[in-house]
PDB file of C-alpha atoms in Angstrom:
ATOM      1  CA  MET A   1       0.000   0.000   0.000  1.00  0.00           C
ATOM      2  CA  THR A   2       1.351   3.460  -0.886  1.00  0.00           C
ATOM      3  CA  PHE A   3       2.026   6.144   1.711  1.00  0.00           C
ATOM      4  CA  SER A   4      -0.880   8.254   0.418  1.00  0.00           C
ATOM      5  CA  LYS A   5      -3.391   5.401   0.527  1.00  0.00           C
ATOM      6  CA  ALA A   6      -2.269   4.343   3.995  1.00  0.00           C
ATOM      7  CA  LEU A   7      -2.739   7.865   5.341  1.00  0.00           C
ATOM      8  CA  LEU A   8      -6.179   8.254   3.798  1.00  0.00           C
ATOM      9  CA  LEU A   9      -7.216   4.884   5.184  1.00  0.00           C
ATOM     10  CA  ALA A  10      -6.064   5.907   8.637  1.00  0.00           C
ATOM     11  CA  THR A  11      -8.054   9.109   8.352  1.00  0.00           C
ATOM     12  CA  THR A  12     -11.171   7.266   7.230  1.00  0.00           C
ATOM     13  CA  LEU A  13     -10.946   4.921  10.195  1.00  0.00           C
ATOM     14  CA  CYS A  14     -10.428   7.897  12.520  1.00  0.00           C
ATOM     15  CA  ILE A  15      -7.273   6.499  14.059  1.00  0.00           C
ATOM     16  CA  SER A  16      -4.659   8.754  15.611  1.00  0.00           C
ATOM     17  CA  THR A  17      -2.071  10.738  13.674  1.00  0.00           C
ATOM     18  CA  PRO A  18       0.648   8.412  12.329  1.00  0.00           C
ATOM     19  CA  SER A  19       3.918   8.369  14.286  1.00  0.00           C
ATOM     20  CA  TRP A  20       6.252   9.361  11.452  1.00  0.00           C
ATOM     21  CA  ALA A  21       8.149  12.452  10.437  1.00  0.00           C
ATOM     22  CA  ALA A  22       7.568  14.246   7.170  1.00  0.00           C
ATOM     23  CA  PRO A  23       9.623  12.748   4.331  1.00  0.00           C
ATOM     24  CA  ALA A  24      12.565  14.840   3.179  1.00  0.00           C
ATOM     25  CA  ASP A  25      11.317  14.941  -0.412  1.00  0.00           C
ATOM     26  CA  GLU A  26       8.077  16.828   0.301  1.00  0.00           C
ATOM     27  CA  PRO A  27       7.315  19.404  -2.433  1.00  0.00           C
ATOM     28  CA  ILE A  28       6.747  22.064   0.244  1.00  0.00           C
ATOM     29  CA  LYS A  29       9.690  23.089   2.401  1.00  0.00           C
ATOM     30  CA  PRO A  30       9.807  24.771   5.821  1.00  0.00           C
ATOM     31  CA  LEU A  31       9.924  28.551   5.730  1.00  0.00           C
ATOM     32  CA  PRO A  32      13.096  29.901   7.366  1.00  0.00           C
ATOM     33  CA  ALA A  33      12.974  32.983   9.552  1.00  0.00           C
ATOM     34  CA  ALA A  34      14.266  36.264   8.150  1.00  0.00           C
ATOM     35  CA  VAL A  35      17.822  37.311   8.933  1.00  0.00           C
ATOM     36  CA  VAL A  36      18.238  41.043   9.560  1.00  0.00           C
ATOM     37  CA  LYS A  37      21.597  42.144   8.176  1.00  0.00           C
ATOM     38  CA  ASP A  38      21.273  45.918   8.649  1.00  0.00           C
ATOM     39  CA  PRO A  39      18.919  46.886  11.503  1.00  0.00           C
ATOM     40  CA  LYS A  40      19.188  50.636  10.845  1.00  0.00           C
ATOM     41  CA  LEU A  41      18.288  50.201   7.176  1.00  0.00           C
ATOM     42  CA  VAL A  42      15.328  48.006   8.105  1.00  0.00           C
ATOM     43  CA  GLU A  43      14.104  50.513  10.699  1.00  0.00           C
ATOM     44  CA  LEU A  44      14.237  53.314   8.136  1.00  0.00           C
ATOM     45  CA  GLY A  45      12.369  51.130   5.659  1.00  0.00           C
ATOM     46  CA  LYS A  46       9.723  50.409   8.265  1.00  0.00           C
ATOM     47  CA  LYS A  47       9.072  54.118   8.735  1.00  0.00           C
ATOM     48  CA  LEU A  48       8.828  54.685   4.998  1.00  0.00           C
ATOM     49  CA  PHE A  49       6.481  51.704   4.626  1.00  0.00           C
ATOM     50  CA  PHE A  50       4.054  53.318   7.074  1.00  0.00           C
ATOM     51  CA  ASP A  51       4.521  56.949   5.985  1.00  0.00           C
ATOM     52  CA  PRO A  52       1.547  58.299   3.974  1.00  0.00           C
ATOM     53  CA  ARG A  53       3.513  61.411   3.039  1.00  0.00           C
ATOM     54  CA  LEU A  54       5.066  59.443   0.181  1.00  0.00           C
ATOM     55  CA  SER A  55       1.669  59.865  -1.493  1.00  0.00           C
ATOM     56  CA  LEU A  56       0.272  63.064  -2.997  1.00  0.00           C
ATOM     57  CA  SER A  57      -2.758  62.927  -0.705  1.00  0.00           C
ATOM     58  CA  GLY A  58      -0.715  62.396   2.435  1.00  0.00           C
ATOM     59  CA  PHE A  59      -3.165  59.602   3.188  1.00  0.00           C
ATOM     60  CA  ILE A  60      -1.977  56.450   1.397  1.00  0.00           C
ATOM     61  CA  SER A  61       1.046  54.476   2.571  1.00  0.00           C
ATOM     62  CA  CYS A  62       2.471  51.122   1.505  1.00  0.00           C
ATOM     63  CA  ASN A  63       0.596  49.670   4.465  1.00  0.00           C
ATOM     64  CA  SER A  64      -2.714  50.932   3.067  1.00  0.00           C
ATOM     65  CA  CYS A  65      -2.811  48.205   0.418  1.00  0.00           C
ATOM     66  CA  HIS A  66      -0.455  45.778   2.179  1.00  0.00           C
ATOM     67  CA  ASN A  67      -1.866  45.985   5.681  1.00  0.00           C
ATOM     68  CA  LEU A  68       0.386  44.062   8.056  1.00  0.00           C
ATOM     69  CA  SER A  69      -2.546  43.582  10.418  1.00  0.00           C
ATOM     70  CA  MET A  70      -4.488  41.824   7.645  1.00  0.00           C
ATOM     71  CA  GLY A  71      -2.099  39.301   6.166  1.00  0.00           C
ATOM     72  CA  GLY A  72      -0.135  41.881   4.200  1.00  0.00           C
ATOM     73  CA  SER A  73      -3.045  42.698   1.878  1.00  0.00           C
ATOM     74  CA  ASP A  74      -6.202  44.824   2.124  1.00  0.00           C
ATOM     75  CA  ASN A  75      -8.896  42.124   1.786  1.00  0.00           C
ATOM     76  CA  LEU A  76     -10.532  44.059  -1.057  1.00  0.00           C
ATOM     77  CA  LYS A  77     -11.192  42.821  -4.588  1.00  0.00           C
ATOM     78  CA  SER A  78      -9.313  45.863  -5.863  1.00  0.00           C
ATOM     79  CA  SER A  79      -7.358  48.361  -3.814  1.00  0.00           C
ATOM     80  CA  ILE A  80      -8.465  51.976  -3.370  1.00  0.00           C
ATOM     81  CA  GLY A  81      -6.095  54.500  -4.905  1.00  0.00           C
ATOM     82  CA  HIS A  82      -5.760  58.284  -5.016  1.00  0.00           C
ATOM     83  CA  ASN A  83      -9.116  60.094  -4.892  1.00  0.00           C
ATOM     84  CA  TRP A  84     -10.891  56.778  -4.347  1.00  0.00           C
ATOM     85  CA  GLN A  85      -9.870  55.358  -7.703  1.00  0.00           C
ATOM     86  CA  LYS A  86     -10.563  51.664  -8.111  1.00  0.00           C
ATOM     87  CA  GLY A  87      -7.415  49.636  -8.619  1.00  0.00           C
ATOM     88  CA  PRO A  88      -7.132  47.429 -11.701  1.00  0.00           C
ATOM     89  CA  ILE A  89      -6.190  44.263  -9.848  1.00  0.00           C
ATOM     90  CA  ASN A  90      -6.212  42.501  -6.479  1.00  0.00           C
ATOM     91  CA  SER A  91      -3.409  43.528  -4.138  1.00  0.00           C
ATOM     92  CA  PRO A  92      -1.064  40.566  -3.494  1.00  0.00           C
ATOM     93  CA  THR A  93       0.287  40.020  -0.002  1.00  0.00           C
ATOM     94  CA  VAL A  94       3.614  41.591   0.891  1.00  0.00           C
ATOM     95  CA  LEU A  95       4.305  38.771   3.361  1.00  0.00           C
ATOM     96  CA  ASN A  96       7.055  36.449   2.097  1.00  0.00           C
ATOM     97  CA  SER A  97       7.215  38.535  -1.092  1.00  0.00           C
ATOM     98  CA  SER A  98      11.014  38.337  -1.026  1.00  0.00           C
ATOM     99  CA  LEU A  99      10.608  34.696  -2.124  1.00  0.00           C
ATOM    100  CA  ASN A 100       8.731  35.609  -5.310  1.00  0.00           C
ATOM    101  CA  VAL A 101      10.335  35.077  -8.706  1.00  0.00           C
ATOM    102  CA  ALA A 102       9.232  38.639  -9.482  1.00  0.00           C
ATOM    103  CA  GLN A 103       6.787  41.236  -8.149  1.00  0.00           C
ATOM    104  CA  PHE A 104       3.248  42.158  -9.266  1.00  0.00           C
ATOM    105  CA  TRP A 105       0.873  39.648 -10.829  1.00  0.00           C
ATOM    106  CA  ASP A 106       2.522  40.095 -14.235  1.00  0.00           C
ATOM    107  CA  GLY A 107       6.073  40.112 -12.880  1.00  0.00           C
ATOM    108  CA  ARG A 108       6.924  43.528 -14.305  1.00  0.00           C
ATOM    109  CA  ALA A 109       9.209  44.279 -11.340  1.00  0.00           C
ATOM    110  CA  LEU A 110      12.038  41.830 -10.843  1.00  0.00           C
ATOM    111  CA  THR A 111      12.922  42.864  -7.291  1.00  0.00           C
ATOM    112  CA  LEU A 112      11.311  44.356  -4.217  1.00  0.00           C
ATOM    113  CA  ARG A 113      13.293  47.529  -4.861  1.00  0.00           C
ATOM    114  CA  ASP A 114      11.810  47.782  -8.350  1.00  0.00           C
ATOM    115  CA  GLN A 115       8.333  47.223  -6.940  1.00  0.00           C
ATOM    116  CA  ALA A 116       8.657  49.752  -4.116  1.00  0.00           C
ATOM    117  CA  GLY A 117       9.054  52.692  -6.452  1.00  0.00           C
ATOM    118  CA  GLY A 118       6.084  51.832  -8.661  1.00  0.00           C
ATOM    119  CA  PRO A 119       3.067  52.731  -6.503  1.00  0.00           C
ATOM    120  CA  ILE A 120       4.592  56.052  -5.386  1.00  0.00           C
ATOM    121  CA  ALA A 121       4.516  57.444  -8.922  1.00  0.00           C
ATOM    122  CA  ASN A 122       1.447  55.586 -10.164  1.00  0.00           C
ATOM    123  CA  PRO A 123      -1.387  58.127 -10.695  1.00  0.00           C
ATOM    124  CA  GLY A 124      -3.955  55.510  -9.736  1.00  0.00           C
ATOM    125  CA  GLU A 125      -2.228  54.563  -6.499  1.00  0.00           C
ATOM    126  CA  MET A 126      -0.175  57.037  -4.454  1.00  0.00           C
ATOM    127  CA  ALA A 127      -0.225  59.583  -7.315  1.00  0.00           C
ATOM    128  CA  SER A 128       2.990  61.338  -6.337  1.00  0.00           C
ATOM    129  CA  THR A 129       6.265  61.516  -8.228  1.00  0.00           C
ATOM    130  CA  HIS A 130       9.664  60.250  -7.164  1.00  0.00           C
ATOM    131  CA  GLU A 131      10.901  63.844  -7.165  1.00  0.00           C
ATOM    132  CA  LEU A 132       8.095  65.063  -4.907  1.00  0.00           C
ATOM    133  CA  ALA A 133       8.426  62.118  -2.537  1.00  0.00           C
ATOM    134  CA  VAL A 134      12.168  62.697  -2.205  1.00  0.00           C
ATOM    135  CA  ALA A 135      11.658  66.448  -1.709  1.00  0.00           C
ATOM    136  CA  THR A 136       9.149  65.718   1.054  1.00  0.00           C
ATOM    137  CA  LEU A 137      11.601  63.467   2.867  1.00  0.00           C
ATOM    138  CA  GLN A 138      14.436  65.958   2.309  1.00  0.00           C
ATOM    139  CA  SER A 139      12.361  68.654   4.033  1.00  0.00           C
ATOM    140  CA  ILE A 140      12.084  66.605   7.220  1.00  0.00           C
ATOM    141  CA  PRO A 141      15.225  66.841   9.413  1.00  0.00           C
ATOM    142  CA  GLY A 142      14.398  63.623  11.217  1.00  0.00           C
ATOM    143  CA  TYR A 143      14.544  61.737   7.948  1.00  0.00           C
ATOM    144  CA  VAL A 144      17.634  63.552   6.664  1.00  0.00           C
ATOM    145  CA  GLY A 145      19.517  62.561   9.804  1.00  0.00           C
ATOM    146  CA  GLU A 146      18.369  58.966   9.551  1.00  0.00           C
ATOM    147  CA  PHE A 147      19.244  58.684   5.861  1.00  0.00           C
ATOM    148  CA  LYS A 148      22.697  60.121   6.637  1.00  0.00           C
ATOM    149  CA  SER A 149      23.161  57.594   9.439  1.00  0.00           C
ATOM    150  CA  VAL A 150      22.242  54.730   7.120  1.00  0.00           C
ATOM    151  CA  PHE A 151      23.704  55.848   3.792  1.00  0.00           C
ATOM    152  CA  GLY A 152      26.407  58.313   4.830  1.00  0.00           C
ATOM    153  CA  ASN A 153      25.191  61.421   2.989  1.00  0.00           C
ATOM    154  CA  ASP A 154      22.742  64.279   3.424  1.00  0.00           C
ATOM    155  CA  LYS A 155      20.990  63.918   0.073  1.00  0.00           C
ATOM    156  CA  VAL A 156      17.962  61.614  -0.060  1.00  0.00           C
ATOM    157  CA  THR A 157      17.492  59.665  -3.310  1.00  0.00           C
ATOM    158  CA  ILE A 158      14.698  57.467  -4.596  1.00  0.00           C
ATOM    159  CA  GLU A 159      17.210  54.626  -4.860  1.00  0.00           C
ATOM    160  CA  GLU A 160      17.827  54.882  -1.135  1.00  0.00           C
ATOM    161  CA  VAL A 161      14.103  55.073  -0.438  1.00  0.00           C
ATOM    162  CA  THR A 162      13.334  51.884  -2.352  1.00  0.00           C
ATOM    163  CA  LYS A 163      16.366  50.089  -0.914  1.00  0.00           C
ATOM    164  CA  ALA A 164      15.163  50.818   2.626  1.00  0.00           C
ATOM    165  CA  ILE A 165      11.567  49.796   1.943  1.00  0.00           C
ATOM    166  CA  ALA A 166      12.741  46.568   0.306  1.00  0.00           C
ATOM    167  CA  ALA A 167      15.025  45.793   3.265  1.00  0.00           C
ATOM    168  CA  PHE A 168      12.063  46.087   5.617  1.00  0.00           C
ATOM    169  CA  GLU A 169       9.837  43.987   3.367  1.00  0.00           C
ATOM    170  CA  GLU A 170      12.497  41.269   3.312  1.00  0.00           C
ATOM    171  CA  THR A 171      11.924  40.827   7.049  1.00  0.00           C
ATOM    172  CA  LEU A 172       8.184  40.160   6.564  1.00  0.00           C
ATOM    173  CA  VAL A 173       8.598  36.400   6.587  1.00  0.00           C
ATOM    174  CA  THR A 174       6.104  34.207   8.434  1.00  0.00           C
ATOM    175  CA  PRO A 175       7.750  30.984   9.674  1.00  0.00           C
ATOM    176  CA  ASN A 176       6.584  28.497  12.299  1.00  0.00           C
ATOM    177  CA  SER A 177       3.232  27.585  10.798  1.00  0.00           C
ATOM    178  CA  ARG A 178       1.738  24.349  12.054  1.00  0.00           C
ATOM    179  CA  PHE A 179       2.582  22.820   8.704  1.00  0.00           C
ATOM    180  CA  ASP A 180       6.209  23.879   9.110  1.00  0.00           C
ATOM    181  CA  LYS A 181       6.266  22.182  12.496  1.00  0.00           C
ATOM    182  CA  TRP A 182       4.891  19.005  10.910  1.00  0.00           C
ATOM    183  CA  LEU A 183       7.527  19.188   8.173  1.00  0.00           C
ATOM    184  CA  LYS A 184      10.176  19.397  10.882  1.00  0.00           C
ATOM    185  CA  GLY A 185       8.903  16.241  12.544  1.00  0.00           C
ATOM    186  CA  ASP A 186       6.176  17.281  15.004  1.00  0.00           C
ATOM    187  CA  LYS A 187       3.672  14.530  14.266  1.00  0.00           C
ATOM    188  CA  LYS A 188       1.041  16.159  16.484  1.00  0.00           C
ATOM    189  CA  ALA A 189       1.115  19.507  14.679  1.00  0.00           C
ATOM    190  CA  LEU A 190      -1.627  18.518  12.208  1.00  0.00           C
ATOM    191  CA  THR A 191      -4.925  16.707  12.606  1.00  0.00           C
ATOM    192  CA  PRO A 192      -5.847  13.656  10.499  1.00  0.00           C
ATOM    193  CA  VAL A 193      -8.245  15.810   8.470  1.00  0.00           C
ATOM    194  CA  GLU A 194      -5.510  18.351   7.733  1.00  0.00           C
ATOM    195  CA  LEU A 195      -3.102  15.596   6.728  1.00  0.00           C
ATOM    196  CA  ALA A 196      -5.731  14.098   4.459  1.00  0.00           C
ATOM    197  CA  GLY A 197      -6.168  17.535   2.912  1.00  0.00           C
ATOM    198  CA  TYR A 198      -2.453  17.745   2.230  1.00  0.00           C
ATOM    199  CA  GLU A 199      -2.473  14.343   0.562  1.00  0.00           C
ATOM    200  CA  LEU A 200      -5.388  15.432  -1.639  1.00  0.00           C
ATOM    201  CA  PHE A 201      -3.526  18.637  -2.413  1.00  0.00           C
ATOM    202  CA  LYS A 202      -0.521  16.638  -3.619  1.00  0.00           C
ATOM    203  CA  ASP A 203      -2.384  13.812  -5.328  1.00  0.00           C
ATOM    204  CA  SER A 204      -4.583  16.248  -7.254  1.00  0.00           C
ATOM    205  CA  GLY A 205      -1.560  18.000  -8.748  1.00  0.00           C
ATOM    206  CA  CYS A 206      -1.725  21.282  -6.827  1.00  0.00           C
ATOM    207  CA  THR A 207       1.952  21.082  -5.872  1.00  0.00           C
ATOM    208  CA  ALA A 208       2.972  21.297  -9.532  1.00  0.00           C
ATOM    209  CA  CYS A 209       2.548  25.067  -9.095  1.00  0.00           C
ATOM    210  CA  HIS A 210       2.318  25.537  -5.339  1.00  0.00           C
ATOM    211  CA  ASN A 211       5.606  24.227  -4.018  1.00  0.00           C
ATOM    212  CA  GLY A 212       8.796  25.334  -2.294  1.00  0.00           C
ATOM    213  CA  SER A 213       9.101  27.367   0.892  1.00  0.00           C
ATOM    214  CA  ALA A 214       6.523  29.948  -0.191  1.00  0.00           C
ATOM    215  CA  VAL A 215       4.094  27.325  -1.552  1.00  0.00           C
ATOM    216  CA  GLY A 216       3.999  29.249  -4.808  1.00  0.00           C
ATOM    217  CA  GLY A 217       5.359  32.534  -6.104  1.00  0.00           C
ATOM    218  CA  ASN A 218       8.181  30.907  -8.067  1.00  0.00           C
ATOM    219  CA  THR A 219       6.605  30.486 -11.527  1.00  0.00           C
ATOM    220  CA  PHE A 220       4.157  32.040 -13.984  1.00  0.00           C
ATOM    221  CA  GLN A 221       1.264  29.826 -15.038  1.00  0.00           C
ATOM    222  CA  LYS A 222      -1.747  30.145 -17.292  1.00  0.00           C
ATOM    223  CA  MET A 223      -5.002  30.661 -15.435  1.00  0.00           C
ATOM    224  CA  GLY A 224      -7.532  28.341 -17.023  1.00  0.00           C
ATOM    225  CA  VAL A 225      -5.562  25.326 -18.259  1.00  0.00           C
ATOM    226  CA  VAL A 226      -8.453  22.886 -18.614  1.00  0.00           C
ATOM    227  CA  GLU A 227     -11.329  25.350 -18.703  1.00  0.00           C
ATOM    228  CA  ALA A 228     -11.148  29.030 -19.645  1.00  0.00           C
ATOM    229  CA  TYR A 229     -11.416  31.400 -16.701  1.00  0.00           C
ATOM    230  CA  LYS A 230     -14.160  33.958 -17.223  1.00  0.00           C
ATOM    231  CA  THR A 231     -13.719  37.401 -15.699  1.00  0.00           C
ATOM    232  CA  THR A 232     -14.570  41.022 -16.383  1.00  0.00           C
ATOM    233  CA  ASN A 233     -11.146  42.112 -15.108  1.00  0.00           C
ATOM    234  CA  LEU A 234      -9.066  43.592 -17.921  1.00  0.00           C
ATOM    235  CA  ALA A 235      -5.673  42.324 -16.730  1.00  0.00           C
ATOM    236  CA  GLN A 236      -4.080  39.987 -19.274  1.00  0.00           C
ATOM    237  CA  GLY A 237      -1.125  38.824 -17.212  1.00  0.00           C
ATOM    238  CA  ARG A 238       2.462  38.295 -18.313  1.00  0.00           C
ATOM    239  CA  ILE A 239       1.806  39.358 -21.916  1.00  0.00           C
ATOM    240  CA  ALA A 240       1.798  42.972 -20.704  1.00  0.00           C
ATOM    241  CA  VAL A 241       5.516  42.557 -19.972  1.00  0.00           C
ATOM    242  CA  THR A 242       6.772  40.130 -22.618  1.00  0.00           C
ATOM    243  CA  LYS A 243       4.379  41.087 -25.461  1.00  0.00           C
ATOM    244  CA  GLU A 244       4.353  37.380 -26.324  1.00  0.00           C
ATOM    245  CA  GLU A 245       0.942  35.928 -27.165  1.00  0.00           C
ATOM    246  CA  ALA A 246       1.885  32.693 -25.391  1.00  0.00           C
ATOM    247  CA  ASP A 247       1.968  34.659 -22.119  1.00  0.00           C
ATOM    248  CA  ARG A 248      -1.600  35.921 -22.352  1.00  0.00           C
ATOM    249  CA  PHE A 249      -3.394  35.152 -19.080  1.00  0.00           C
ATOM    250  CA  ASN A 250      -0.205  33.835 -17.491  1.00  0.00           C
ATOM    251  CA  PHE A 251       0.037  35.174 -13.960  1.00  0.00           C
ATOM    252  CA  LYS A 252       2.535  34.746 -11.186  1.00  0.00           C
ATOM    253  CA  VAL A 253       1.416  31.840  -9.027  1.00  0.00           C
ATOM    254  CA  PRO A 254       0.493  33.363  -5.654  1.00  0.00           C
ATOM    255  CA  THR A 255       2.048  32.122  -2.448  1.00  0.00           C
ATOM    256  CA  LEU A 256      -0.332  30.101  -0.290  1.00  0.00           C
ATOM    257  CA  ARG A 257       1.423  31.061   2.915  1.00  0.00           C
ATOM    258  CA  ASN A 258      -1.141  32.750   5.236  1.00  0.00           C
ATOM    259  CA  VAL A 259      -3.778  32.187   2.555  1.00  0.00           C
ATOM    260  CA  GLU A 260      -6.617  32.092   5.077  1.00  0.00           C
ATOM    261  CA  LEU A 261      -5.818  35.770   5.778  1.00  0.00           C
ATOM    262  CA  THR A 262      -5.443  37.058   2.213  1.00  0.00           C
ATOM    263  CA  TYR A 263      -8.978  36.822   0.840  1.00  0.00           C
ATOM    264  CA  PRO A 264     -10.474  37.505  -1.651  1.00  0.00           C
ATOM    265  CA  TYR A 265      -8.554  35.352  -4.118  1.00  0.00           C
ATOM    266  CA  PHE A 266      -7.181  35.450  -7.676  1.00  0.00           C
ATOM    267  CA  HIS A 267      -5.956  38.481  -9.607  1.00  0.00           C
ATOM    268  CA  ASP A 268      -9.532  39.748  -9.905  1.00  0.00           C
ATOM    269  CA  GLY A 269     -10.532  38.956  -6.316  1.00  0.00           C
ATOM    270  CA  GLU A 270     -13.566  37.035  -7.551  1.00  0.00           C
ATOM    271  CA  ALA A 271     -13.229  34.095  -5.143  1.00  0.00           C
ATOM    272  CA  ALA A 272     -14.515  35.409  -1.832  1.00  0.00           C
ATOM    273  CA  THR A 273     -13.654  32.326   0.225  1.00  0.00           C
ATOM    274  CA  LEU A 274     -10.995  29.629   0.344  1.00  0.00           C
ATOM    275  CA  SER A 275     -13.627  27.020  -0.383  1.00  0.00           C
ATOM    276  CA  GLU A 276     -14.653  28.859  -3.554  1.00  0.00           C
ATOM    277  CA  ALA A 277     -11.016  29.259  -4.598  1.00  0.00           C
ATOM    278  CA  VAL A 278     -10.336  25.537  -4.152  1.00  0.00           C
ATOM    279  CA  GLU A 279     -13.426  24.642  -6.170  1.00  0.00           C
ATOM    280  CA  THR A 280     -12.496  26.984  -9.020  1.00  0.00           C
ATOM    281  CA  MET A 281      -8.838  25.961  -9.151  1.00  0.00           C
ATOM    282  CA  GLY A 282      -9.733  22.284  -9.177  1.00  0.00           C
ATOM    283  CA  ARG A 283     -12.136  22.795 -12.056  1.00  0.00           C
ATOM    284  CA  ILE A 284     -10.242  25.170 -14.368  1.00  0.00           C
ATOM    285  CA  GLN A 285      -6.650  24.102 -13.639  1.00  0.00           C
ATOM    286  CA  LEU A 286      -6.946  20.382 -12.949  1.00  0.00           C
ATOM    287  CA  GLY A 287     -10.226  19.355 -14.555  1.00  0.00           C
ATOM    288  CA  LYS A 288     -11.296  17.979 -11.190  1.00  0.00           C
ATOM    289  CA  THR A 289     -14.529  18.458  -9.269  1.00  0.00           C
ATOM    290  CA  PHE A 290     -13.818  18.190  -5.568  1.00  0.00           C
ATOM    291  CA  THR A 291     -16.548  16.785  -3.380  1.00  0.00           C
ATOM    292  CA  ALA A 292     -17.672  18.870  -0.427  1.00  0.00           C
ATOM    293  CA  ASP A 293     -15.683  16.589   1.875  1.00  0.00           C
ATOM    294  CA  GLU A 294     -12.538  16.867  -0.256  1.00  0.00           C
ATOM    295  CA  ASN A 295     -12.889  20.629  -0.420  1.00  0.00           C
ATOM    296  CA  THR A 296     -13.224  20.821   3.367  1.00  0.00           C
ATOM    297  CA  LYS A 297     -10.076  18.756   3.861  1.00  0.00           C
ATOM    298  CA  ILE A 298      -7.998  20.827   1.437  1.00  0.00           C
ATOM    299  CA  VAL A 299      -9.172  24.061   3.065  1.00  0.00           C
ATOM    300  CA  ALA A 300      -8.271  22.618   6.463  1.00  0.00           C
ATOM    301  CA  PHE A 301      -4.751  21.927   5.200  1.00  0.00           C
ATOM    302  CA  LEU A 302      -4.391  25.394   3.668  1.00  0.00           C
ATOM    303  CA  LYS A 303      -5.189  27.006   7.010  1.00  0.00           C
ATOM    304  CA  THR A 304      -2.200  25.240   8.571  1.00  0.00           C
ATOM    305  CA  LEU A 305       0.053  27.433   6.397  1.00  0.00           C
ATOM    306  CA  THR A 306      -0.559  30.512   8.552  1.00  0.00           C
ATOM    307  CA  GLY A 307       2.713  31.393  10.253  1.00  0.00           C
ATOM    308  CA  ASP A 308       3.977  33.938  12.754  1.00  0.00           C
ATOM    309  CA  GLN A 309       2.747  37.367  11.688  1.00  0.00           C
ATOM    310  CA  PRO A 310       4.948  40.483  11.786  1.00  0.00           C
ATOM    311  CA  ASP A 311       5.151  41.682  15.361  1.00  0.00           C
ATOM    312  CA  PHE A 312       6.996  44.893  16.118  1.00  0.00           C
ATOM    313  CA  LYS A 313       6.611  48.306  17.672  1.00  0.00           C
ATOM    314  CA  LEU A 314       4.939  50.739  15.296  1.00  0.00           C
ATOM    315  CA  PRO A 315       7.375  53.416  14.100  1.00  0.00           C
ATOM    316  CA  ILE A 316       7.005  57.014  15.226  1.00  0.00           C
ATOM    317  CA  LEU A 317       7.374  59.130  12.103  1.00  0.00           C
ATOM    318  CA  PRO A 318       9.393  62.360  12.189  1.00  0.00           C
ATOM    319  CA  PRO A 319       7.219  65.491  11.925  1.00  0.00           C
ATOM    320  CA  SER A 320       6.909  67.630   8.829  1.00  0.00           C
ATOM    321  CA  THR A 321       8.263  71.177   8.748  1.00  0.00           C
ATOM    322  CA  ASP A 322       7.260  74.483   7.194  1.00  0.00           C
ATOM    323  CA  LYS A 323       9.219  73.435   4.091  1.00  0.00           C
ATOM    324  CA  THR A 324       7.306  70.187   3.630  1.00  0.00           C
ATOM    325  CA  THR A 325       4.879  70.264   0.712  1.00  0.00           C
ATOM    326  CA  PRO A 326       1.341  70.120   2.162  1.00  0.00           C
ATOM    327  CA  PRO A 327      -0.713  67.032   1.313  1.00  0.00           C
ATOM    328  CA  LYS A 328      -3.381  67.254  -1.394  1.00  0.00           C
ATOM    329  CA  PRO A 329      -6.082  64.781  -0.410  1.00  0.00           C
ATOM    330  CA  PHE A 330      -8.787  66.286  -2.625  1.00  0.00           C
ATOM    331  CA  ASN A 331      -9.039  67.433  -6.226  1.00  0.00           C
TER     332      ASN A 331
END
């Protein structure tokens, strides 16, 4: 009898969790904790991540769309931008984003530094410019002193801004999920139902895309392999970057770490619940219709991927001065 069949049989008979450690060749790997190499750079990045003065309105910060109290996203189908503009796409979580092959759903930013500068100057998001954002920071002595302490000069640059934000985001790793503990040999970390859900997840082919430490984020895949995905969202995926027709509707595979916190799901936010997301993915990607019981087990497994959330003292931002450009929250 295979390992998978033995585990499912044990679950069906309601016997206790098997007394074995996770095999070393599991497609999902434990998530290591972040290593802080430059605490001062990270602290500066934290302040910038929470500072709404990087936006034209003085109201929108990085944390607005990537709320660290809400799984690193905003739990909206589309984020709200400058002057209440509706965003074109669902906001992906910033948690564990350093493990992504690239940033944004279409991968147009290769690094976190590339990504960090985008929303600042996007007229539909923070609606500022890099020049205005830098001038705002340059007008604040508290920031000038901190940038000098970190970078060794008095002149603030957008390159330094994005480097600091990226350094902070690199610390937003969420290890120690119950599934990680099971992978490391804690046989009591998961229930039989959760283990059965993991076996279904593997046996159904989900790990072909959702694998590695981040359980995704490392490839681009077509959405709607077996059955076309129908949506009113205008995003076309990777083709926007490569201009190759073969990349139409190819999106970066999202990480499933903390997935119970990052609803709604998909690039268009159309799946409101994990159960709905599992049903849709099974149907359009795998050509499989999960029973209600199978769906419940897979969802139970997915919830074991929630790890330690960012936990730190909120930064106190340095005050503006008379030279700081006033915010423009309204037309």
